[in-house]
Every structure is written in structure tokens, then in C-alpha cells.
CSV table of C-alpha atoms and ligand atoms in Angstrom, one decimal:
chain,number,residue,atom,x,y,z
A,1,UNK,CA,18.2,2.7,-15.6
A,2,UNK,CA,17.1,6.2,-16.1
A,3,UNK,CA,16.6,8.5,-13.1
A,4,UNK,CA,14.4,11.2,-14.7
A,5,UNK,CA,13.6,14.0,-12.3
A,6,UNK,CA,10.4,14.1,-10.4
A,7,UNK,CA,11.0,17.7,-9.4
A,8,UNK,CA,7.8,19.6,-8.7
A,9,UNK,CA,5.7,16.5,-8.3
A,10,UNK,CA,3.8,15.8,-5.1
A,11,UNK,CA,3.7,12.1,-4.3
A,12,UNK,CA,1.9,10.4,-1.4
A,13,UNK,CA,3.0,6.9,-0.6
A,14,UNK,CA,1.5,4.6,2.0
A,15,UNK,CA,3.6,1.8,3.5
A,16,UNK,CA,3.7,-0.9,6.1
A,17,UNK,CA,0.9,-2.8,7.8
A,18,UNK,CA,-2.0,-1.5,9.8
A,19,UNK,CA,-2.7,-2.7,13.4
A,20,UNK,CA,-6.4,-3.0,14.3
A,21,UNK,CA,-6.8,-3.0,18.1
A,22,UNK,CA,-8.8,-5.7,19.8
A,23,UNK,CA,-8.3,-4.4,23.4
A,24,UNK,CA,-5.6,-2.3,25.1
A,25,UNK,CA,-2.9,-5.1,24.7
A,26,UNK,CA,-3.9,-6.9,21.5
A,27,UNK,CA,-4.3,-6.2,17.9
A,28,UNK,CA,-4.7,-7.8,14.4
A,29,UNK,CA,-1.7,-7.1,12.2
A,30,UNK,CA,0.1,-8.5,9.2
A,31,UNK,CA,3.7,-9.2,8.3
A,32,UNK,CA,4.3,-6.2,6.0
A,33,UNK,CA,7.8,-4.8,6.7
A,34,UNK,CA,7.1,-1.5,4.9
A,35,UNK,CA,10.4,-1.9,2.9
A,36,UNK,CA,8.8,-1.6,-0.6
A,37,UNK,CA,6.8,1.5,0.2
A,38,UNK,CA,9.8,3.1,2.0
A,39,UNK,CA,12.0,2.3,-0.9
A,40,UNK,CA,9.5,4.0,-3.3
A,41,UNK,CA,9.2,7.1,-1.1
A,42,UNK,CA,13.0,7.4,-0.7
A,43,UNK,CA,13.6,7.0,-4.5
A,44,UNK,CA,10.9,9.6,-5.3
A,45,UNK,CA,12.4,12.1,-2.8
A,46,UNK,CA,15.9,11.5,-4.1
A,47,UNK,CA,14.6,12.3,-7.6
A,48,UNK,CA,13.3,15.6,-6.4
A,49,UNK,CA,9.6,14.9,-5.6
A,50,UNK,CA,7.8,16.4,-2.7
A,51,UNK,CA,7.0,13.2,-0.8
A,52,UNK,CA,4.7,12.4,2.0
A,53,UNK,CA,5.2,8.9,3.4
A,54,UNK,CA,2.2,7.7,5.4
A,55,UNK,CA,3.6,4.8,7.5
A,56,UNK,CA,1.9,2.1,9.5
A,57,UNK,CA,3.7,0.6,12.5
A,58,UNK,CA,7.2,-0.4,11.2
A,59,UNK,CA,10.7,-0.2,12.5
A,60,UNK,CA,12.3,1.6,9.7
A,61,UNK,CA,14.3,4.8,9.8
A,62,UNK,CA,12.8,7.8,8.0
A,63,UNK,CA,14.4,8.3,4.6
A,64,UNK,CA,15.9,11.8,4.1
A,65,UNK,CA,14.2,14.6,2.3
A,66,UNK,CA,10.6,13.6,2.9
A,67,UNK,CA,7.7,14.2,5.3
A,68,UNK,CA,6.7,11.1,7.3
A,69,UNK,CA,3.3,10.7,9.0
A,70,UNK,CA,3.0,7.7,11.4
A,71,UNK,CA,-0.4,6.0,11.8
A,72,UNK,CA,-1.6,2.7,13.3
A,73,UNK,CA,-5.0,1.6,12.0
A,74,UNK,CA,-6.6,1.5,8.6
A,75,UNK,CA,-9.0,4.3,9.7
A,76,UNK,CA,-6.0,6.5,10.8
A,77,UNK,CA,-4.2,5.8,7.5
A,78,UNK,CA,-7.3,6.8,5.6
A,79,UNK,CA,-7.5,10.1,7.4
A,80,UNK,CA,-3.8,10.8,6.9
A,81,UNK,CA,-3.8,10.0,3.2
A,82,UNK,CA,-7.0,11.9,2.4
A,83,UNK,CA,-5.6,14.9,4.3
A,84,UNK,CA,-2.6,15.0,1.9
A,85,UNK,CA,-4.7,15.4,-1.2
A,86,UNK,CA,-4.4,16.9,-3.8
A,87,UNK,CA,-1.3,15.2,-5.1
A,88,UNK,CA,0.1,14.2,-8.5
A,89,UNK,CA,0.6,10.6,-7.6
A,90,UNK,CA,-0.7,8.2,-4.9
A,91,UNK,CA,1.1,4.9,-4.4
A,92,UNK,CA,-0.7,2.6,-2.1
A,93,UNK,CA,2.0,0.2,-1.0
A,94,UNK,CA,0.6,-0.4,2.5
A,95,UNK,CA,-0.9,-3.8,3.4
A,96,UNK,CA,-4.0,-2.3,4.9
A,97,UNK,CA,-6.1,-4.6,7.0
A,98,UNK,CA,-9.3,-5.5,5.2
A,99,UNK,CA,-11.2,-6.1,8.5
A,100,UNK,CA,-11.0,-4.6,12.0
A,101,UNK,CA,-12.7,-5.6,15.2
A,102,UNK,CA,-16.2,-4.2,15.3
A,103,UNK,CA,-15.4,-2.8,18.8
A,104,UNK,CA,-12.3,-2.1,20.7
A,105,UNK,CA,-12.7,-3.6,24.2
A,106,UNK,CA,-12.0,-0.8,26.8
A,107,UNK,CA,-10.3,-3.3,29.1
A,108,UNK,CA,-8.2,-6.4,28.5
A,109,UNK,CA,-10.4,-9.3,27.4
A,110,UNK,CA,-10.2,-12.1,30.0
A,111,UNK,CA,-10.2,-15.7,29.0
A,112,UNK,CA,-13.4,-17.5,29.7
A,113,UNK,CA,-15.0,-20.0,27.3
A,114,UNK,CA,-13.2,-22.5,25.1
A,115,UNK,CA,-14.2,-20.6,22.0
A,116,UNK,CA,-14.2,-16.9,21.4
A,117,UNK,CA,-15.7,-15.3,18.4
A,118,UNK,CA,-14.4,-11.9,17.3
A,119,UNK,CA,-16.8,-9.8,15.2
A,120,UNK,CA,-14.9,-7.9,12.4
A,121,UNK,CA,-16.1,-5.2,10.1
A,122,UNK,CA,-14.6,-4.0,6.7
A,123,UNK,CA,-12.2,-1.1,6.9
A,124,UNK,CA,-12.4,1.8,4.4
A,125,UNK,CA,-10.7,0.9,1.1
A,126,UNK,CA,-8.2,3.8,1.0
A,127,UNK,CA,-7.0,3.1,-2.6
A,128,UNK,CA,-10.5,2.9,-4.0
A,129,UNK,CA,-11.5,6.1,-2.2
A,130,UNK,CA,-8.5,8.0,-3.4
A,131,UNK,CA,-9.2,6.8,-7.0
A,132,UNK,CA,-12.7,8.4,-7.1
A,133,UNK,CA,-12.0,11.4,-4.8
A,134,UNK,CA,-12.8,14.9,-6.0
A,135,UNK,CA,-9.1,15.7,-5.5
A,136,UNK,CA,-8.0,12.5,-7.3
A,137,UNK,CA,-4.3,12.4,-8.0
A,138,UNK,CA,-3.4,12.2,-11.7
A,139,UNK,CA,-1.9,8.8,-11.2
A,140,UNK,CA,-3.2,6.2,-8.7
A,141,UNK,CA,-1.1,3.1,-8.2
A,142,UNK,CA,-2.1,0.1,-6.1
A,143,UNK,CA,-0.4,-3.1,-5.0
A,144,UNK,CA,-1.7,-6.6,-4.9
A,145,UNK,CA,-0.5,-9.7,-3.2
A,146,UNK,CA,-1.5,-12.7,-5.3
A,147,UNK,CA,-0.5,-16.3,-5.0
A,148,UNK,CA,-2.3,-17.5,-8.2
A,149,UNK,CA,-4.1,-16.2,-11.3
A,150,UNK,CA,-2.0,-13.0,-10.8
A,151,UNK,CA,-3.1,-11.3,-14.0
A,152,UNK,CA,-6.8,-12.1,-13.5
A,153,UNK,CA,-6.9,-10.7,-10.0
A,154,UNK,CA,-4.6,-7.7,-10.7
A,155,UNK,CA,-6.6,-6.6,-13.7
A,156,UNK,CA,-9.8,-7.1,-11.7
A,157,UNK,CA,-8.5,-4.7,-9.0
A,158,UNK,CA,-7.5,-2.2,-11.8
A,159,UNK,CA,-11.1,-2.1,-12.9
A,160,UNK,CA,-12.9,-2.4,-9.6
A,161,UNK,CA,-10.8,0.1,-7.8
A,162,UNK,CA,-10.5,2.5,-10.8
A,163,UNK,CA,-6.8,2.8,-10.5
A,164,UNK,CA,-4.2,3.4,-13.2
A,165,UNK,CA,-1.7,0.8,-12.3
A,166,UNK,CA,-1.5,-2.3,-10.1
A,167,UNK,CA,1.8,-3.7,-9.0
A,168,UNK,CA,1.3,-7.3,-8.2
A,169,UNK,CA,3.8,-9.0,-5.9
A,170,UNK,CA,4.8,-12.3,-7.5
A,171,UNK,CA,4.7,-14.1,-4.2
A,172,UNK,CA,5.9,-17.5,-5.5
A,173,UNK,CA,9.3,-16.2,-6.4
A,174,UNK,CA,11.9,-17.3,-3.9
A,175,UNK,CA,13.6,-14.5,-1.9
A,176,UNK,CA,10.8,-12.0,-2.5
A,177,UNK,CA,8.0,-10.9,-0.4
A,178,UNK,CA,7.2,-9.1,2.8
A,179,UNK,CA,10.3,-9.3,4.9
A,180,UNK,CA,12.8,-9.7,2.1
A,181,UNK,CA,15.0,-6.9,0.7
A,182,UNK,CA,14.2,-8.3,-2.8
A,183,UNK,CA,11.0,-8.4,-4.6
A,184,UNK,CA,9.4,-9.3,-8.0
A,185,UNK,CA,6.6,-7.3,-9.4
A,186,UNK,CA,4.4,-7.5,-12.4
A,187,UNK,CA,2.9,-4.1,-13.1
A,188,UNK,CA,-0.4,-4.0,-15.0
A,189,UNK,CA,-2.2,-1.0,-16.6
A,190,UNK,CA,-5.1,-0.9,-19.0
A,191,UNK,CA,-3.3,-1.7,-22.1
A,192,UNK,CA,0.0,-3.1,-21.0
A,193,UNK,CA,2.1,-4.9,-18.4
A,194,UNK,CA,5.7,-5.2,-17.4
A,195,UNK,CA,7.6,-7.7,-15.2
A,196,UNK,CA,10.1,-6.1,-12.9
A,197,UNK,CA,12.8,-8.0,-11.0
A,198,UNK,CA,13.5,-10.1,-9.0
A,199,UNK,CA,15.7,-7.3,-7.8
A,200,UNK,CA,16.4,-5.3,-4.6
A,201,UNK,CA,13.3,-3.3,-3.6
A,202,UNK,CA,15.4,-0.1,-3.9
A,203,UNK,CA,16.0,-0.9,-7.6
A,204,UNK,CA,12.4,-1.9,-8.2
A,205,UNK,CA,11.3,1.4,-6.7
A,206,UNK,CA,13.2,3.4,-9.4
A,207,UNK,CA,11.9,1.1,-12.1
A,208,UNK,CA,8.3,1.6,-10.9
A,209,UNK,CA,8.7,5.4,-10.8
A,210,UNK,CA,10.2,5.2,-14.4
A,211,UNK,CA,7.1,3.3,-15.5
A,212,UNK,CA,4.8,5.9,-14.0
A,213,UNK,CA,6.8,8.7,-15.6
A,214,UNK,CA,6.9,7.1,-19.0
A,215,UNK,CA,3.1,6.9,-19.0
A,216,UNK,CA,2.5,10.4,-17.6
A,217,UNK,CA,5.2,12.7,-18.9
A,218,UNK,CA,5.4,16.2,-17.5
B,1,CTP,N1,-6.0,-1.2,0.2
B,1,CTP,C1,-6.5,0.0,0.7
B,1,CTP,N2,-7.4,0.0,1.7
B,1,CTP,C2,-7.8,-1.2,2.2
B,1,CTP,C3,-7.4,-2.4,1.6
B,1,CTP,C4,-6.4,-2.4,0.6
B,1,CTP,O1,-6.0,1.1,0.3
B,1,CTP,N3,-8.7,-1.3,3.2
B,1,CTP,C5,-5.0,-1.1,-0.9
B,1,CTP,C6,-3.6,-1.5,-0.6
B,1,CTP,O2,-2.8,-0.4,-0.1
B,1,CTP,C7,-3.1,-2.0,-1.9
B,1,CTP,C8,-4.4,-2.6,-2.5
B,1,CTP,O3,-5.4,-1.9,-2.0
B,1,CTP,O4,-2.7,-1.0,-2.8
B,1,CTP,C9,-4.5,-4.1,-2.2
B,1,CTP,O5,-5.8,-4.4,-2.5
B,1,CTP,P1,-6.7,-5.6,-1.9
B,1,CTP,O6,-8.0,-5.6,-2.5
B,1,CTP,O7,-6.6,-5.5,-0.4
B,1,CTP,O8,-5.8,-6.7,-2.3
B,1,CTP,P2,-5.1,-7.9,-1.6
B,1,CTP,O9,-4.4,-7.4,-0.4
B,1,CTP,O10,-4.3,-8.5,-2.6
B,1,CTP,O11,-6.4,-8.7,-1.0
B,1,CTP,P3,-7.6,-9.5,-1.7
B,1,CTP,O12,-7.0,-10.3,-2.8
B,1,CTP,O13,-8.0,-10.3,-0.5
B,1,CTP,O14,-8.7,-8.6,-2.1
């Protein structure tokens, strides 16, 4: 494995879940551990990049040599990411909630009827917004969690979100996924693809950075 330098590059990485508040004591979240995004940010910093890690609510220590910005909701993550542009690379490894409650109840919602309906609204798509931003990074990389038809959906996201690479989690592979230390990815770009792993997320992080560097040399 090469460890080509990323010196002088500015890389923004998002990681972890987002929590969308329902009321002062409840939220909608997901099981993202943040490990993949943290591993990418740590590897990039170790290789000399100037790294900003925008982290959702996770219980992970801050890797050395980078700037960490903690956020909670998709809306806050969007603000934090956009505020970091321009950058050379954006890697959207966060599992951003696609929907959030239409309103946050000011007080705790009390139980009443047998059925409660929660109105949800779409959150901003941070990855798609970064990809068409006036200060668009040179390289924009997204993640996708797919259970089936991985290539079809991953390539669809590549086109629809106008990004340069999609790293699809191969969720069927045993020992990989959200809480695991290992993962298996298939990375797609316009005219190619590469399967990475199964391997520790720390090793995959370096391999993903190598793929990015190989396609966008200094
Ligand atoms: N993403 C984002 N903002 C959102 C939703 C997703 O930036 N509001 C980013 C994620 O960080 C990730 C990619 O988009 O890089 C995931 O795309 P998404 O369309 O949400 O894919 P899936 O999670 O795989 O969901 P689905 O297949 O339901 O579309």
C-alpha cells in the first residue's frame, strides 16, 4: 500500500449519524458509528492533509492533527460543511438523516391516542449541494449503503448527485457495516470501479485516499 503525501490539500470529511429532534427528550437517529469517516479523516491527516472532520453525535476520540466540528442534526451538518468550503476534497461519509420532524415540539410529547403520526420533511442533501456549489471541491466523494443492485444504485447516485466517486458499502458481507471495525466497499466513478476489502476500516481509508489521489494527481 502506498502512502503518497496529501500535503497541502484541504480535505473536509463528514462522519457519523445525524440526530433529528422530535421533542426535548427524543430524536430520530441511525446506527452509524462514525468509524469509517473518522478513519478516513485520521488517515488523511497522517498523510499531511489539512483536515476538517464534521462529526455527528458519536462517541469516538478526536484523531490527532485535525480540526473537529461537532454537530447534531442534518441542518447543522450542512451549515458546518458549507462553512468549510472551499476545499480540495469533500468526502461525505456521514449517514445523514433523509427526513426530520416537520416541527420540534417545545415540550415533551405526552402519550394520548393509540396511534401517533409524525410528519417528516426532507433534509437538505449536503452531498448534492456541495457537488454543485460555486466553491465546489475538486473531488467530491459520497457513500451509499445498498443491500441489492449495488452498482445500479451507486451509479445512479453518481449521476444524480453529480459527484466524482461513490463508495458503496457492500452490506451483505459478514463482519462489515455500521458498528464493525471492518468494512467492504466497491468504489464507482464514471469509467471505472474498484472493490476494496473486506479489511479494517483504517486500511480501507488509505486505499480510498490512494484511489482519489490516483485519479487527481497534484
Ligand atoms: N447525504 C447527504 N445529505 C443527505 C443525505 C445523504 O449529504 N441529506 C450523503 C451521505 O453523506 C452519503 C450519501 O449522500 O455520502 C448517501 O446518499 P443517499 O441518497 O442518502 O443514499 P442512501 O443512504 O444509500 O439512501 P437511499 O438509497 O435511500 O437514497
